[in-house]
PDB file of C-alpha atoms in Angstrom:
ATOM      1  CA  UNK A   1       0.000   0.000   0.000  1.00  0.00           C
ATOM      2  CA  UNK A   2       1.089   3.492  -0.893  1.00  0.00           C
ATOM      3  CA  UNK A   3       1.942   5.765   2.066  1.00  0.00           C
ATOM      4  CA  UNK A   4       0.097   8.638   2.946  1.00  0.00           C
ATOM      5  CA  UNK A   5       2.685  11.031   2.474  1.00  0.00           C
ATOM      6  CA  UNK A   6       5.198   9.980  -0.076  1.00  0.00           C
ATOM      7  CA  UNK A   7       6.196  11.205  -3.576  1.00  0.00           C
ATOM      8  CA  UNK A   8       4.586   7.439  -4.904  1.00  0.00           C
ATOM      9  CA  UNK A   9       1.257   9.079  -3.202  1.00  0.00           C
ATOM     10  CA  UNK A  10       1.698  12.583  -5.162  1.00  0.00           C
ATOM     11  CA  UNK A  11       2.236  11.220  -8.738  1.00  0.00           C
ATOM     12  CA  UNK A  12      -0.694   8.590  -7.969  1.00  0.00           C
ATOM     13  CA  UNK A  13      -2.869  11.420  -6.770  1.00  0.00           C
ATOM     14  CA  UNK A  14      -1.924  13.461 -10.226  1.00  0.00           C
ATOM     15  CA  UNK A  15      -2.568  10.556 -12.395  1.00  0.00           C
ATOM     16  CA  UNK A  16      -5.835  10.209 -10.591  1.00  0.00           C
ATOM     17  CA  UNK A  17      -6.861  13.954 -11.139  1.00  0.00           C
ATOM     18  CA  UNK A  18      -5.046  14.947 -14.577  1.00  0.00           C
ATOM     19  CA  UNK A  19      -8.739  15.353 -16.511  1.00  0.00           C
ATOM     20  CA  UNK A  20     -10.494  17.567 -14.065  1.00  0.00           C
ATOM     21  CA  UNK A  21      -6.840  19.854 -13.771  1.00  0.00           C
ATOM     22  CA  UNK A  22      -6.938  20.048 -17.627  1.00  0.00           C
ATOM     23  CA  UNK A  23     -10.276  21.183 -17.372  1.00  0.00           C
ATOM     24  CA  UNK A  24      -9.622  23.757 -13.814  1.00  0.00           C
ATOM     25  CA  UNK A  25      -6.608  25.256 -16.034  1.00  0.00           C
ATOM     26  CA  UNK A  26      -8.270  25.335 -19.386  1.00  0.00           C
ATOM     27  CA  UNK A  27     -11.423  27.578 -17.804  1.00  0.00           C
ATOM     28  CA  UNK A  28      -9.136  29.749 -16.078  1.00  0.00           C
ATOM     29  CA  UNK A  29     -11.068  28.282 -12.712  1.00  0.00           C
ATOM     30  CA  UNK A  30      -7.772  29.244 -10.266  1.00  0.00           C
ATOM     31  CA  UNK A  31      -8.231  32.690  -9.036  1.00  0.00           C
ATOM     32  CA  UNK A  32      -4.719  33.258  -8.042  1.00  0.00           C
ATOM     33  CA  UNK A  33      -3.003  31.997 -11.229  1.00  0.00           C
ATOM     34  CA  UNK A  34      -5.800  34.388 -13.344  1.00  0.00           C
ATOM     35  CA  UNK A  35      -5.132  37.234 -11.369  1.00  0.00           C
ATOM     36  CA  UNK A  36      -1.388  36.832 -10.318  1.00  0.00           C
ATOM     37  CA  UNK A  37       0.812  34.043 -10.749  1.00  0.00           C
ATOM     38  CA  UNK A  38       0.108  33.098 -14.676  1.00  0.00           C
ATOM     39  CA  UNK A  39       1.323  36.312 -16.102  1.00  0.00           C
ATOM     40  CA  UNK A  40       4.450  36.418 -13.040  1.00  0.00           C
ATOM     41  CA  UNK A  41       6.115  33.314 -14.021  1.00  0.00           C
ATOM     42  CA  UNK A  42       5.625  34.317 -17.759  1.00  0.00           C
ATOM     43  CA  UNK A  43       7.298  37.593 -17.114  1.00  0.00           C
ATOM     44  CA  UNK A  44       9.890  35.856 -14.899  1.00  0.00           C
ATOM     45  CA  UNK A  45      10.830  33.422 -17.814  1.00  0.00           C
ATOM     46  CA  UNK A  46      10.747  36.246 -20.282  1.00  0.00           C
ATOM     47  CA  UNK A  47      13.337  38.559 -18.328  1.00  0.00           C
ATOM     48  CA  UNK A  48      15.564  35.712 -18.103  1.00  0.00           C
ATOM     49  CA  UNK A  49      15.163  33.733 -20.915  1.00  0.00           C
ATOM     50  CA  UNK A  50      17.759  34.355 -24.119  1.00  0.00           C
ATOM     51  CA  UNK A  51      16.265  35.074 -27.483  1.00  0.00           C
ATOM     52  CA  UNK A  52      16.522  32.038 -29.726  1.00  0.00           C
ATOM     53  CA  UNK A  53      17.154  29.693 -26.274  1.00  0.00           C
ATOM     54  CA  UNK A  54      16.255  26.677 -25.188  1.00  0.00           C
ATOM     55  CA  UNK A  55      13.959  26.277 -22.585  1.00  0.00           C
ATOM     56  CA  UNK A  56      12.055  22.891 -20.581  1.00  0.00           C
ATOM     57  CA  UNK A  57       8.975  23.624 -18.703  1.00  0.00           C
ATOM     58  CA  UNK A  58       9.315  20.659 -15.916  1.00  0.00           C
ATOM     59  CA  UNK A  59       6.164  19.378 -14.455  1.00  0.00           C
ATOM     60  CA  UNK A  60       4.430  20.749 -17.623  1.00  0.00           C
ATOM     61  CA  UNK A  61       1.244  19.468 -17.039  1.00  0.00           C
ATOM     62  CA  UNK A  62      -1.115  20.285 -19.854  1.00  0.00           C
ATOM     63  CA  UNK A  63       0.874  22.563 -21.094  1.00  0.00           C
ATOM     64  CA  UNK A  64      -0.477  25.760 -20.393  1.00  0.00           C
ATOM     65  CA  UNK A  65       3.235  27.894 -20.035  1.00  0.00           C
ATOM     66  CA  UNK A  66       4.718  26.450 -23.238  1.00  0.00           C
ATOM     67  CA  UNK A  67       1.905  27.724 -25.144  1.00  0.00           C
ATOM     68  CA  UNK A  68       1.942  31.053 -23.078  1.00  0.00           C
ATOM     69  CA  UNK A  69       5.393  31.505 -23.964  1.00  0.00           C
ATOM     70  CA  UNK A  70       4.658  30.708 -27.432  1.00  0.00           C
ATOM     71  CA  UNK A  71       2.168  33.178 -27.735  1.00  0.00           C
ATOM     72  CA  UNK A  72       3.594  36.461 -26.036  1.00  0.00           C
ATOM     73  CA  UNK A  73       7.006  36.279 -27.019  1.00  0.00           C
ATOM     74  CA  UNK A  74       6.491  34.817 -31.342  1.00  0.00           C
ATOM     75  CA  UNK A  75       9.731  36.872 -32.079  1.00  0.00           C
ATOM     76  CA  UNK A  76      12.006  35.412 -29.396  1.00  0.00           C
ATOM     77  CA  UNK A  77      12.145  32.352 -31.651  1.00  0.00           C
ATOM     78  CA  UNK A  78      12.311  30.138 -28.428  1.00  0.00           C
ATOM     79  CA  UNK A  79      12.583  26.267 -28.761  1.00  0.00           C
ATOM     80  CA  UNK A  80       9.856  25.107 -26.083  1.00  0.00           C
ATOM     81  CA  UNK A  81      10.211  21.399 -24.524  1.00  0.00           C
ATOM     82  CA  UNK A  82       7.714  20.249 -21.287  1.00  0.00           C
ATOM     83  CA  UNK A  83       8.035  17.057 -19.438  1.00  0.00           C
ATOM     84  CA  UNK A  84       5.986  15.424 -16.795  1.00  0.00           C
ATOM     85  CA  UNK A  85       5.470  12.329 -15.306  1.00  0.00           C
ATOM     86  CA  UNK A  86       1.548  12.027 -16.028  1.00  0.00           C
ATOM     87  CA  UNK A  87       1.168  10.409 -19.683  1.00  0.00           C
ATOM     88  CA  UNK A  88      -2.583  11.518 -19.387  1.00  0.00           C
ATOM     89  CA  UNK A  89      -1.440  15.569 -19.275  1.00  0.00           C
ATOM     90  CA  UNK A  90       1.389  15.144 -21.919  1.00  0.00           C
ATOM     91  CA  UNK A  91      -1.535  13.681 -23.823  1.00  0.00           C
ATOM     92  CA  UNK A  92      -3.311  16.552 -23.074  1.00  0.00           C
ATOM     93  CA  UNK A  93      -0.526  18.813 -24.012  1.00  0.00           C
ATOM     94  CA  UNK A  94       0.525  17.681 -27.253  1.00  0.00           C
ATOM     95  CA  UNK A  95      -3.480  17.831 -28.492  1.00  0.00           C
ATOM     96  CA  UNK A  96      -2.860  21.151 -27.933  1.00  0.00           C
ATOM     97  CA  UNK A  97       0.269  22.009 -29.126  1.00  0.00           C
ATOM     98  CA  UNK A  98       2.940  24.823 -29.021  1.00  0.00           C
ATOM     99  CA  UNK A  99       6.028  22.825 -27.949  1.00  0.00           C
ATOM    100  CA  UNK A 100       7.737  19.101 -27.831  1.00  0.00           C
ATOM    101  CA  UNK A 101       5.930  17.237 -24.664  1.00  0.00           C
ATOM    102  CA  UNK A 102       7.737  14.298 -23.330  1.00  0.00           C
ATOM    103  CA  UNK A 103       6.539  11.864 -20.570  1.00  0.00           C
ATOM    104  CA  UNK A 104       9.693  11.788 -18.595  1.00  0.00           C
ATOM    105  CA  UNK A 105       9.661  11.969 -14.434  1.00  0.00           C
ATOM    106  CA  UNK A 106      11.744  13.590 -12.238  1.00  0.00           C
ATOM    107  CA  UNK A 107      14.023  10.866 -11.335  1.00  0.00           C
ATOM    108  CA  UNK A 108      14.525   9.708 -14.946  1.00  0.00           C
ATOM    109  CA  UNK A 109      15.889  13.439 -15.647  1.00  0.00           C
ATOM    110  CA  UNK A 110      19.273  12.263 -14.535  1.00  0.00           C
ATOM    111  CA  UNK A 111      19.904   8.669 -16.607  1.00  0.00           C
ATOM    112  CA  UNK A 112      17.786   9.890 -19.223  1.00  0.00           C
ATOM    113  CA  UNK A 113      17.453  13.803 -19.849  1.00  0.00           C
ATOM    114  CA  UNK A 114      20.599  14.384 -21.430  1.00  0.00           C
ATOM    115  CA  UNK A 115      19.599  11.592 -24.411  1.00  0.00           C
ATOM    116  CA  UNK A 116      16.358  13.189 -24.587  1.00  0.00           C
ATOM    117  CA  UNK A 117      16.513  17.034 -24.194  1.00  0.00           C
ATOM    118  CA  UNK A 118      18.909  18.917 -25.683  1.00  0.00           C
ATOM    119  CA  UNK A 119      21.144  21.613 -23.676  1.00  0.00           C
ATOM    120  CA  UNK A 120      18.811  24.049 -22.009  1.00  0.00           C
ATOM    121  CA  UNK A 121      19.446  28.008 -21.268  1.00  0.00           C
ATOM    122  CA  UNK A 122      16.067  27.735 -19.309  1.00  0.00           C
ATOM    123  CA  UNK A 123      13.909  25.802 -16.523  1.00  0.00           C
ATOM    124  CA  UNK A 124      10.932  26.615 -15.187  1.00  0.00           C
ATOM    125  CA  UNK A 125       8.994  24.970 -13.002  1.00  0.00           C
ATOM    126  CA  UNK A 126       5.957  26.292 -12.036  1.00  0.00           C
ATOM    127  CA  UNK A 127       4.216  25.266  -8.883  1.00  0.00           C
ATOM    128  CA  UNK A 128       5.389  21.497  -9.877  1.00  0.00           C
ATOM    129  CA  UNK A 129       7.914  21.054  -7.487  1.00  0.00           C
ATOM    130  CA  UNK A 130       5.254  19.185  -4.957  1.00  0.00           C
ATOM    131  CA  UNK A 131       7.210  16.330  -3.150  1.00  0.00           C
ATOM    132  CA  UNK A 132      10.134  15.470  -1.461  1.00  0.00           C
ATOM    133  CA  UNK A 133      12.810  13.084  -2.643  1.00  0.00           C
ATOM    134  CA  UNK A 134      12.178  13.122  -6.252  1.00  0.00           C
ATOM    135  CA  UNK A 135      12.010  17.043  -6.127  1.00  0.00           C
ATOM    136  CA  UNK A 136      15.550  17.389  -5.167  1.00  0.00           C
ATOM    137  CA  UNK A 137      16.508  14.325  -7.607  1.00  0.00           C
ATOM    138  CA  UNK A 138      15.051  16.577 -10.294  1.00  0.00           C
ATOM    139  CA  UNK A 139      16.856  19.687  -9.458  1.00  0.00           C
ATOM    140  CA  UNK A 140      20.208  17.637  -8.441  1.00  0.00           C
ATOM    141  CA  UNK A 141      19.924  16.774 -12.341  1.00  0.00           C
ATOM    142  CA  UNK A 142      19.711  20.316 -14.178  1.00  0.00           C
ATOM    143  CA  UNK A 143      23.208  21.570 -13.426  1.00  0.00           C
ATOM    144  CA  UNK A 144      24.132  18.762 -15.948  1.00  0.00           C
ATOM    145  CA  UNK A 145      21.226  19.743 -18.331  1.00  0.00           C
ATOM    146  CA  UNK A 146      21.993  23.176 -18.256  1.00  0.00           C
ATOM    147  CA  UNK A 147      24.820  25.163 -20.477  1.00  0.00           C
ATOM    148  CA  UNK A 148      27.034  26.910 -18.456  1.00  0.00           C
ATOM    149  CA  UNK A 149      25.078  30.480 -18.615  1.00  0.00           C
ATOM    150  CA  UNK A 150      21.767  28.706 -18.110  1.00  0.00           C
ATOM    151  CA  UNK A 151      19.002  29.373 -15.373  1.00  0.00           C
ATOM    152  CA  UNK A 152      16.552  28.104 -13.556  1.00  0.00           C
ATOM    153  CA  UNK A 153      12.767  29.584 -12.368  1.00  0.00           C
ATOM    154  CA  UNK A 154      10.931  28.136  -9.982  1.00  0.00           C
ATOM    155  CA  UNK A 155       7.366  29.563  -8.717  1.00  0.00           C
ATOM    156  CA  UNK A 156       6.311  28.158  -5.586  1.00  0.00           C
ATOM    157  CA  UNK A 157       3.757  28.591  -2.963  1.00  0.00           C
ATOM    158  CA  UNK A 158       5.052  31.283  -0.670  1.00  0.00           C
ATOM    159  CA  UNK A 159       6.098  29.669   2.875  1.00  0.00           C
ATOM    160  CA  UNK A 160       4.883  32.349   4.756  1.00  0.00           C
ATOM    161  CA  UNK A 161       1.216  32.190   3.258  1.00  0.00           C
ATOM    162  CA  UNK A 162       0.861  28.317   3.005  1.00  0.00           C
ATOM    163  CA  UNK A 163       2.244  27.470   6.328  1.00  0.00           C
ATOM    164  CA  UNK A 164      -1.238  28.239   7.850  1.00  0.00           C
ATOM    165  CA  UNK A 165      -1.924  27.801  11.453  1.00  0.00           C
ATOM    166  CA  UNK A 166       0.566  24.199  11.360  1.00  0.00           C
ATOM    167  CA  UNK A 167       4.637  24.788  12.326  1.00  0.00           C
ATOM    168  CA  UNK A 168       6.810  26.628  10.203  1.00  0.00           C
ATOM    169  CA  UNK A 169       9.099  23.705   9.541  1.00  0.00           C
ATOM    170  CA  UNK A 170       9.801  21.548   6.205  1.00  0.00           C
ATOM    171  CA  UNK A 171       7.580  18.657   6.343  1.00  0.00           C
ATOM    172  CA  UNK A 172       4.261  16.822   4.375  1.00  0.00           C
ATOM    173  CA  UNK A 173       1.019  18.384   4.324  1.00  0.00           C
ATOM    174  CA  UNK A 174      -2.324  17.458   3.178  1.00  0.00           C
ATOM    175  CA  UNK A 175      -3.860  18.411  -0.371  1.00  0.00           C
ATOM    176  CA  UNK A 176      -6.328  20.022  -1.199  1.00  0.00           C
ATOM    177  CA  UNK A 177      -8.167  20.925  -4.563  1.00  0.00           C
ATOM    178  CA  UNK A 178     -10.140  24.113  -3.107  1.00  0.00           C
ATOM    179  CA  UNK A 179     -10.711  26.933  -5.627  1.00  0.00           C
ATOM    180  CA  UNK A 180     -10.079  24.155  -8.549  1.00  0.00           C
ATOM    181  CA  UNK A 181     -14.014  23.719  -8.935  1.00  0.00           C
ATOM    182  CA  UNK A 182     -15.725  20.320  -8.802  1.00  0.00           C
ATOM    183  CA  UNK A 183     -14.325  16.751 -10.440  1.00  0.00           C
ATOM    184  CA  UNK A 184     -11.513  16.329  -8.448  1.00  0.00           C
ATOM    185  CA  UNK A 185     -10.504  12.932  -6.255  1.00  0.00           C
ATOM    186  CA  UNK A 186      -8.334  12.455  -3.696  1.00  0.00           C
ATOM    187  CA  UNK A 187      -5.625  15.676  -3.163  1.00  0.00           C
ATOM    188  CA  UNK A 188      -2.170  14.971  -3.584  1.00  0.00           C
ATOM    189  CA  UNK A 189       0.037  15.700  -0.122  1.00  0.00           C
ATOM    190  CA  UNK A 190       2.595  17.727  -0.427  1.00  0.00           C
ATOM    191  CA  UNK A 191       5.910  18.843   1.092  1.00  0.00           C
ATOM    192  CA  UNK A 192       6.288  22.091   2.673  1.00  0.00           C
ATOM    193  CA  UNK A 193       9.805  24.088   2.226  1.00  0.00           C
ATOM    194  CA  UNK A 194      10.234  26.963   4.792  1.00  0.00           C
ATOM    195  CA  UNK A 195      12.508  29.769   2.636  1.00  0.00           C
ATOM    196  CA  UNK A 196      15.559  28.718   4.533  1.00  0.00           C
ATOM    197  CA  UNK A 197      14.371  25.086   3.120  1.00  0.00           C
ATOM    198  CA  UNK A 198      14.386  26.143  -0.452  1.00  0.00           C
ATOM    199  CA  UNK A 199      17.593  27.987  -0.392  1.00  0.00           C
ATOM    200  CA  UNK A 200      19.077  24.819   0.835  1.00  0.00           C
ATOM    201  CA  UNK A 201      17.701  22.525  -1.451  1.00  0.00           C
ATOM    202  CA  UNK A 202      19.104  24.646  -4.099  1.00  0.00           C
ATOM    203  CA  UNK A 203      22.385  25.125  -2.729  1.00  0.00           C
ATOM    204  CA  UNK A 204      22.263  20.645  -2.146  1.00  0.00           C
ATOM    205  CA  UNK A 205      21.396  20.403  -5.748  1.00  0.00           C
ATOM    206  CA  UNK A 206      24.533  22.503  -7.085  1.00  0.00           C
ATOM    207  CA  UNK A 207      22.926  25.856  -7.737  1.00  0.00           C
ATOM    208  CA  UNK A 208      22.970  29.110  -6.703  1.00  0.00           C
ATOM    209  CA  UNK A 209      20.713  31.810  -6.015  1.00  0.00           C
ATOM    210  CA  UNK A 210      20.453  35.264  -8.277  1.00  0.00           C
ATOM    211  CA  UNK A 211      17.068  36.381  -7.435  1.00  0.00           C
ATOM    212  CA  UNK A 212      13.552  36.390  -6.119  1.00  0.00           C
ATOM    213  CA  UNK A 213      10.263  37.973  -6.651  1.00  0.00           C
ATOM    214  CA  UNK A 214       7.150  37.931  -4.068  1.00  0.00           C
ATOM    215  CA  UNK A 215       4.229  38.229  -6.907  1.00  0.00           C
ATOM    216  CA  UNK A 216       1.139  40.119  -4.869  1.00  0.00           C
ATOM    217  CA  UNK A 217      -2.427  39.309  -4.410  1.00  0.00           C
ATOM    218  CA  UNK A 218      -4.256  42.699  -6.067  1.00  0.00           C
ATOM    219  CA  UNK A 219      -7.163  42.195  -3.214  1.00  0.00           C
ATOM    220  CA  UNK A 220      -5.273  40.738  -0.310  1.00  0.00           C
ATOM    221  CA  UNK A 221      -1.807  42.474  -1.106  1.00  0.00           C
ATOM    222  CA  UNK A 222      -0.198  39.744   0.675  1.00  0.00           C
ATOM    223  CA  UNK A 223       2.475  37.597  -1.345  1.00  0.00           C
ATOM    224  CA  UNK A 224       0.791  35.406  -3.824  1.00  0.00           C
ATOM    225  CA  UNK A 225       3.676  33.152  -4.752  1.00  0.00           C
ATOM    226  CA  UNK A 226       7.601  33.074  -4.142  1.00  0.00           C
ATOM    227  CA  UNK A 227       9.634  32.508  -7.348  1.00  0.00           C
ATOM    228  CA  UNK A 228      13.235  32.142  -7.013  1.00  0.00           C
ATOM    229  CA  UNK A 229      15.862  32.336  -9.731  1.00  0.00           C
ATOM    230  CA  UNK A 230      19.017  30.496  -9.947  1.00  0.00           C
ATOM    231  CA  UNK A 231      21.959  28.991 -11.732  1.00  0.00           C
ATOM    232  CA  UNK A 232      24.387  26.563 -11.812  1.00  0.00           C
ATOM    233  CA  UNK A 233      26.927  27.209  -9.326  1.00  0.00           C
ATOM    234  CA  UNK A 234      30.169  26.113 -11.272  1.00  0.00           C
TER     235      UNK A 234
END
């Protein structure tokens, strides 16, 4: 039996839920990522991103930032790649187009990502980075995928708004699929990262901190999202 809270229990949970997410994205259900957090980690990418690069969208889902990307920046002449571990979203993805999907998970990014992606100046990640073990297995594996001058973008939830009424310490949490609208099984857990967690699991995984942004809630003005920029620290 699958535990509880393990990163088995996350990608189960995703397979389980991949055709009502398609659907929550696809309507623009998700207040926050309407309002906020869509057009953030678009800008994000675009102020980093080279013209003419490379860049991998990991944890793609159905490809809704690949074809974002595609669309607001047609003269950047950007060669788009997304991989996830959920064949049913890469499915989903590819129907609708915009960039090269790949099923590909986060552990297989090490053995397998240089055969299969080429040399990337970008990757984003955008609120994908869910579990535990495998999360830091993917990120342990982009120095390697990266060229030298390449960068990474992650958009998280922000520690300080997530952490709720519960400890602010690094640890699993229970799902939850409120504000996604109706459809939806069992939530994925998930593994909280205080800010001192993230820094560190960057720093573990051979890369190195430039920047970070604190995207705002228009009604709330509280920090919507935490998205951190980094690089390989050669």
């Amino acid at each position: 039996m699958t535990e509880p809270f393990s990163d088995e229990r996350v990608l189960a949970a995703w397979q389980q839920n991949a055709l009502p997410w398609t659907d929550a994205v696809r309507e623009g259900r998700i207040a926050s990522r309407t309002l906020v957090t869509d057009d953030a980690i678009v800008q994000t990418v675009l102020s980093w991103a080279p013209h003419g690069g490379t860049l991998l969208d990991l944890g793609c889902g159905e490809g809704w930032l690949c074809r974002a990307l595609a669309s607001q920046a047609p003269d950047r002449a950007l060669r788009l790649f997304g991989v996830d571990a959920v064949a049913s979203l890469v499915d989903a993805a590819r129907a609708a187009g915009g960039a090269t999907f790949q099923v590909l998970d986060y552990r297989q990014l090490a053995s397998e990502g240089p055969q299969r992606l080429p040399p990337l100046d970008l990757v984003v990640s955008n609120f994908a980075l869910i579990g535990d073990a495998d999360v830091a297995a993917a990120l342990s594996a982009l120095p390697a995928l990266l060229v030298p001058a390449g960068h990474v973008v992650i958009q998280t939830l922000h520690p300080l708004m997530a952490c709720g009424e519960l400890p602010y310490q690094d640890g699993w949490r229970e799902g939850s699929w409120q504000g996604c609208g109706s459809g939806f099984a069992e939530a994925a857990p998930w593994y909280f990262r205080t800010l001192s967690g993230w820094l560190a699991l960057l720093r573990d995984s051979g890369l190195r901190l430039l920047a970070t942004r604190e995207p705002l809630h228009p009604d709330t003005g509280k920090p919507a999202s935490l998205i951190l920029v980094a690089m390989p620290d050669h």
